[in-house]
XYZ file of C-alpha atoms in Angstrom:
423
model
C 0.092 -0.188 0.215
C 1.190 3.620 -0.731
C 0.323 6.575 1.348
C 0.416 10.434 0.354
C 2.363 12.733 2.367
C 0.561 15.894 2.735
C 3.177 19.133 2.512
C 3.396 20.843 5.178
C 5.861 23.846 4.513
C 8.713 23.687 2.129
C 9.235 19.968 2.589
C 7.150 17.352 3.170
C 8.179 13.610 3.306
C 8.939 13.310 0.107
C 5.521 12.884 -1.400
C 3.920 9.668 -2.915
C 6.145 7.397 -1.646
C 6.073 3.202 -2.029
C 7.486 2.664 1.333
C 4.666 1.743 3.601
C 5.413 -2.129 5.186
C 8.774 -1.160 6.860
C 9.721 -3.352 9.764
C 12.430 -2.428 12.627
C 15.326 -3.727 10.303
C 14.243 -1.227 7.603
C 13.982 1.840 9.955
C 17.342 3.879 10.311
C 17.282 5.679 13.569
C 20.662 7.127 12.904
C 19.719 10.199 12.473
C 20.836 13.414 15.137
C 18.730 13.574 17.980
C 16.808 10.249 17.179
C 19.274 7.787 18.023
C 20.269 5.757 21.703
C 23.100 6.375 23.734
C 26.277 4.317 22.309
C 27.825 1.874 24.648
C 30.261 2.794 27.357
C 27.617 4.939 29.449
C 29.107 5.236 33.002
C 27.880 3.341 35.784
C 24.789 3.557 36.729
C 23.512 5.634 33.320
C 21.044 3.932 31.020
C 22.258 2.633 28.343
C 21.448 2.620 24.839
C 18.819 0.451 22.956
C 17.863 -0.537 19.349
C 19.013 2.056 18.028
C 22.333 4.446 17.534
C 23.528 7.933 17.079
C 23.586 10.888 19.815
C 21.488 13.777 20.710
C 22.397 16.980 18.302
C 24.225 19.688 20.567
C 25.530 17.298 23.197
C 26.397 13.704 23.880
C 24.939 10.584 24.616
C 27.568 9.233 27.147
C 25.138 9.818 30.227
C 26.718 12.179 33.235
C 30.226 13.384 32.511
C 30.108 16.589 34.491
C 28.493 18.022 37.712
C 25.720 20.176 37.161
C 26.669 24.146 36.623
C 23.635 25.067 34.339
C 23.625 26.434 31.031
C 25.588 29.682 30.139
C 26.272 31.797 27.676
C 30.432 30.967 28.599
C 30.918 28.711 31.622
C 30.204 31.673 34.246
C 26.881 31.409 36.218
C 25.478 35.055 36.911
C 24.330 34.559 40.574
C 21.818 35.687 42.399
C 19.151 35.121 40.073
C 16.456 32.800 42.237
C 15.535 33.020 45.489
C 13.110 30.923 47.599
C 10.018 32.396 48.070
C 5.956 32.424 48.456
C 3.936 32.787 45.155
C 0.711 32.393 46.325
C 0.016 29.567 43.831
C -0.822 26.428 45.186
C 0.945 22.803 44.740
C -1.572 21.064 46.659
C -2.951 19.225 43.195
C 0.311 17.859 42.140
C 1.289 16.759 45.520
C -2.039 14.695 46.310
C -2.135 13.348 42.442
C 1.312 12.228 43.143
C 0.588 10.756 46.373
C -2.453 8.564 44.929
C -0.473 7.693 41.789
C 2.655 6.444 44.093
C -0.153 4.747 46.647
C -1.455 2.578 43.308
C 1.895 0.771 43.070
C 2.966 -2.326 44.618
C 5.874 -1.831 47.327
C 8.282 -3.418 44.470
C 6.733 -0.485 41.720
C 7.388 2.111 44.324
C 10.948 1.453 44.850
C 11.372 1.392 41.121
C 9.984 4.732 40.746
C 11.877 6.026 43.307
C 14.908 8.356 43.456
C 16.731 10.558 45.542
C 16.253 14.533 44.792
C 19.834 15.200 46.054
C 22.209 11.623 44.991
C 25.600 11.957 46.218
C 27.022 10.853 42.848
C 25.867 13.180 40.493
C 26.572 10.364 37.524
C 23.355 8.967 38.868
C 20.785 11.817 39.213
C 17.681 10.559 37.533
C 16.338 14.241 36.940
C 19.331 14.417 34.495
C 19.485 10.946 32.795
C 16.886 11.806 30.761
C 17.087 11.719 26.822
C 14.662 12.726 23.689
C 15.370 10.092 21.440
C 13.755 6.744 21.055
C 15.202 3.525 21.468
C 17.114 4.851 24.848
C 16.683 2.908 28.104
C 15.161 4.470 30.974
C 14.463 3.966 34.450
C 10.701 4.213 36.372
C 7.645 2.945 35.133
C 6.234 3.227 31.675
C 2.358 3.975 30.990
C 2.438 0.692 29.205
C 3.777 -1.640 32.480
C 0.973 0.266 34.617
C -2.647 -0.794 34.895
C -5.406 1.269 33.373
C -6.496 2.404 36.965
C -2.527 3.659 37.411
C -1.990 5.091 33.821
C -5.095 7.196 34.834
C -3.380 8.484 38.311
C 0.062 8.425 36.285
C -1.717 10.697 33.945
C -3.899 12.865 36.451
C -0.204 14.275 37.770
C 0.526 15.950 34.625
C -3.220 17.228 34.403
C -2.187 18.880 37.887
C 1.367 20.418 37.324
C 0.268 21.302 33.215
C -1.897 24.000 31.997
C -4.785 22.501 29.677
C -2.561 23.827 26.466
C 0.267 22.047 28.282
C -1.415 18.630 28.738
C -2.952 19.148 25.080
C 0.377 18.795 24.094
C 1.672 16.244 25.765
C -1.209 14.217 25.323
C -0.590 14.713 21.686
C 2.828 13.768 21.721
C 2.342 10.748 22.984
C -0.235 9.854 20.501
C 1.691 11.133 17.399
C 4.297 8.518 18.621
C 1.703 5.743 18.433
C 1.367 7.406 15.085
C 4.328 7.169 13.950
C 4.519 3.857 14.897
C 1.675 3.349 13.019
C 3.286 4.911 9.518
C 6.385 3.252 9.158
C 4.716 -0.431 10.951
C 6.878 -0.382 14.274
C 4.486 0.009 16.678
C 7.183 -1.883 19.103
C 9.770 0.721 18.926
C 7.194 3.822 18.728
C 3.699 3.657 20.668
C 1.644 5.342 23.282
C 3.104 3.472 26.354
C 6.885 4.061 25.823
C 6.561 6.841 28.876
C 8.082 6.566 31.817
C 7.474 7.805 35.323
C 9.677 8.820 38.148
C 9.344 10.490 41.709
C 12.303 12.231 43.245
C 11.966 12.904 47.191
C 9.069 12.686 48.332
C 5.656 14.627 47.621
C 5.923 17.232 50.283
C 4.441 20.846 50.863
C 7.613 22.131 52.539
C 10.386 19.796 51.275
C 12.007 19.708 47.793
C 10.882 17.107 45.603
C 9.862 16.355 41.865
C 8.615 14.016 38.933
C 9.663 13.577 35.553
C 7.877 11.997 32.573
C 10.845 10.513 29.888
C 10.181 9.464 26.542
C 10.207 9.887 22.918
C 10.104 13.428 22.160
C 8.454 14.196 25.660
C 10.896 14.810 28.343
C 9.315 16.875 31.383
C 11.030 17.663 34.174
C 9.117 19.200 37.380
C 10.931 20.249 40.429
C 8.884 21.663 43.400
C 9.771 23.558 46.568
C 6.658 24.603 48.978
C 4.391 26.628 46.036
C 7.463 27.300 43.851
C 8.008 25.117 40.873
C 10.667 24.850 38.098
C 9.844 23.035 35.074
C 12.657 22.571 32.922
C 14.018 21.372 30.883
C 11.143 20.443 28.880
C 11.584 19.018 25.535
C 8.712 18.578 23.146
C 8.749 17.506 19.874
C 7.050 15.084 17.193
C 7.849 13.379 14.191
C 5.358 13.796 12.204
C 3.695 16.942 13.862
C 0.478 16.160 11.842
C -1.814 12.974 11.930
C -2.760 13.739 8.253
C -0.874 11.286 6.069
C -2.518 8.258 5.632
C -5.648 6.704 4.859
C -6.811 4.571 7.812
C -5.395 5.965 11.083
C -7.712 6.614 14.228
C -5.335 9.787 15.174
C -6.532 11.808 11.541
C -6.488 15.690 12.946
C -3.928 15.647 15.143
C -1.343 18.595 15.593
C 1.376 20.188 17.118
C 2.666 23.463 16.925
C 0.564 25.092 15.048
C 0.733 28.596 17.430
C 4.079 28.045 18.010
C 4.558 28.178 13.893
C 1.937 30.842 13.539
C 3.646 33.046 16.617
C 6.892 32.835 15.267
C 6.398 33.514 11.832
C 4.007 36.947 13.314
C 7.457 37.462 15.577
C 9.954 37.561 12.855
C 7.926 39.352 10.181
C 7.009 41.961 12.672
C 10.644 43.462 12.762
C 11.485 45.843 9.800
C 14.481 44.974 7.445
C 17.409 46.561 9.554
C 16.103 44.862 12.744
C 16.096 41.451 10.709
C 19.412 41.782 9.654
C 20.323 41.774 13.199
C 17.966 39.064 14.011
C 18.477 36.813 11.615
C 22.028 35.186 12.049
C 21.588 32.881 9.051
C 18.954 32.674 6.047
C 19.867 29.192 5.530
C 18.232 26.450 7.116
C 19.988 23.508 6.010
C 20.809 21.027 8.980
C 19.575 20.929 12.691
C 20.391 23.676 15.114
C 19.275 23.119 18.197
C 21.966 23.268 21.010
C 21.049 22.476 24.603
C 18.903 19.118 24.644
C 20.088 16.085 26.600
C 23.023 15.676 28.408
C 23.734 19.685 27.629
C 22.856 21.085 31.276
C 26.301 22.778 31.001
C 26.192 23.842 27.812
C 27.757 27.371 26.795
C 25.469 29.348 24.379
C 26.650 32.861 23.379
C 23.964 35.239 23.096
C 23.042 36.361 19.542
C 20.522 37.963 17.280
C 18.231 41.216 18.368
C 17.726 42.803 22.227
C 14.142 43.254 23.191
C 15.309 46.553 24.363
C 15.302 47.796 20.620
C 12.204 46.514 19.800
C 9.085 48.446 19.772
C 6.209 47.938 22.539
C 3.829 45.915 19.453
C 7.017 43.943 18.655
C 8.190 43.243 22.237
C 4.457 42.057 22.715
C 4.924 39.463 20.152
C 7.741 37.835 21.659
C 6.066 37.725 25.095
C 3.324 35.803 23.309
C 5.848 33.704 21.770
C 7.920 32.746 25.084
C 4.795 32.387 26.799
C 3.463 29.655 24.492
C 6.701 27.748 26.130
C 6.444 28.829 29.267
C 3.032 28.124 29.630
C 2.993 24.465 29.156
C 3.013 24.802 33.141
C -0.160 25.480 35.255
C -1.544 28.802 34.722
C -0.823 30.219 37.898
C 3.381 29.257 37.851
C 3.488 30.363 34.551
C 2.406 33.958 34.919
C 5.082 33.690 38.237
C 7.760 32.916 35.468
C 6.517 35.173 32.699
C 6.832 37.942 35.707
C 10.384 37.038 36.618
C 11.225 36.797 32.659
C 10.044 40.210 31.646
C 12.258 41.548 34.269
C 15.068 40.762 31.948
C 13.804 42.342 28.943
C 17.291 44.654 28.090
C 19.141 40.960 27.821
C 16.702 38.919 26.444
C 17.705 37.689 22.622
C 15.875 36.559 19.802
C 17.911 34.816 17.175
C 16.539 33.424 13.786
C 18.035 30.770 11.122
C 15.809 30.269 7.942
C 13.776 32.399 5.808
C 10.474 33.777 6.852
C 7.835 32.858 4.517
C 4.643 31.706 6.090
C 5.631 28.294 5.304
C 9.607 28.584 6.025
C 11.398 25.786 7.888
C 13.302 27.773 10.641
C 15.336 27.647 13.769
C 14.552 30.302 16.603
C 15.813 30.963 20.189
C 14.502 33.089 22.959
C 17.363 33.514 25.329
C 18.169 35.566 28.568
C 19.603 35.450 32.178
C 16.436 33.020 33.366
C 14.970 31.757 29.923
C 16.200 29.674 27.052
C 14.035 28.403 24.315
C 14.999 26.946 21.709
C 12.665 25.814 18.306
C 14.208 23.894 15.560
C 12.697 22.284 12.237
C 14.913 19.114 11.844
C 16.089 16.958 9.609
C 14.119 13.291 8.911
C 14.404 11.137 11.866
C 13.294 7.327 11.888
C 10.076 8.183 10.636
C 11.089 10.418 7.287
C 13.773 7.597 7.118
C 10.952 5.290 6.979
C 9.376 6.727 4.054
C 12.958 7.854 2.497
C 12.736 11.122 2.773
C 16.079 12.858 1.854
C 17.929 14.644 4.231
C 15.755 18.138 4.140
C 14.649 19.907 6.784
C 10.938 19.657 7.237
C 7.758 21.178 9.163
C 7.092 17.946 9.927
C 9.832 17.038 12.585
C 10.321 19.843 15.274
C 12.392 19.405 18.383
C 11.713 22.469 21.482
C 13.519 22.899 24.482
C 12.909 24.944 27.136
C 15.402 25.480 30.038
C 15.897 27.701 32.964
C 19.328 28.860 32.754
C 22.037 29.794 35.108
C 21.952 26.804 37.116
C 17.939 26.660 37.945
C 17.553 23.708 35.461
C 15.509 21.089 37.772
C 15.274 23.939 40.241
C 19.057 23.123 41.482
C 19.593 26.745 42.451
C 16.338 26.513 44.714
C 17.569 23.076 46.254
C 20.864 24.443 46.852
C 19.529 27.308 48.899
C 17.364 24.962 50.675
C 19.787 23.091 51.830
C 21.944 25.561 52.790
C 19.164 27.099 55.048
C 18.291 23.649 55.938
C 21.833 22.992 57.356
């Protein structure tokens, strides 16, 4: 059977291709960002699965360095974060997590529980995540849960995310199943391959957190009192729309429509002189994302235009784009984060790679001392390769990452402050 891939943006997966019927042996998963980590991972780190290759912008060898945090030059800016009252309740996510844990057997609970502050940094479960397929993860997968346990696990996401954030997460999970159906490889790509882990113990006063880790969806959620840090958060998909094929139960699923529209709205709002500063290259020929898995200590210099050089209307568009990523967390904590982000407008940079037409493929980055967002149209991964697509960037394969620079990914800066005060 042949399937028709609808064109999305400048490049589709190759138009009409007669590649359906591929089994696992026909699926090349070695494209950048879609393979498993190589052999030789440090003791205690997850090792590779069925596919090979490394994540772009970093290695897949496990944790090799103590946590510093993402910076522009290796130097952490101090005193950006503090322990404070936000006035936004975390009771819901605490209760949901306790209910899920209570539904597990003692053996299952032991498999999902990890330290919030491990003495061996190479075994920090928060940091041992990867967006790639085939990566060997820890914790408990949706596939291994009963129906009731799965419902309670997803209730953790419902409590911690906004309505849009939950929709994004659920769509990514469903599109992973859809991808498996497209290339007849649902053993490697399906809805069950998402693992839950808990760091520490759910508490209203002590630090703790949870993580969901799977292909194209990774959420790290740290809680201290009523403060929440939900970074790094990785969201992506291949494809981003379930409009390929004629026999799918997922017809109509779509991801990143708002992000694509807001990004084009932002770049086209700039005049020619501003675009000459913001656009660091008009050639989008490969994968440009930098701070993904195993890149916690990445050094990424500022590029592009500074928000202080924008008009009020242009700045509003930049904040709208930023909020689409910050707003994956629950609405109350998203407002807290955006308030902090806007304090650093004079140090917020926006850069772009690619064209600016309405259907362009592109990369953009929003970066300041307290926020880091990347959005990248990627070259084909396993699904595109399964259909024989050429190695051209496409809107049908997207990776995005949201981080808290200068040491507060995973809430590390808040955790350090808490431990210092506690002792």
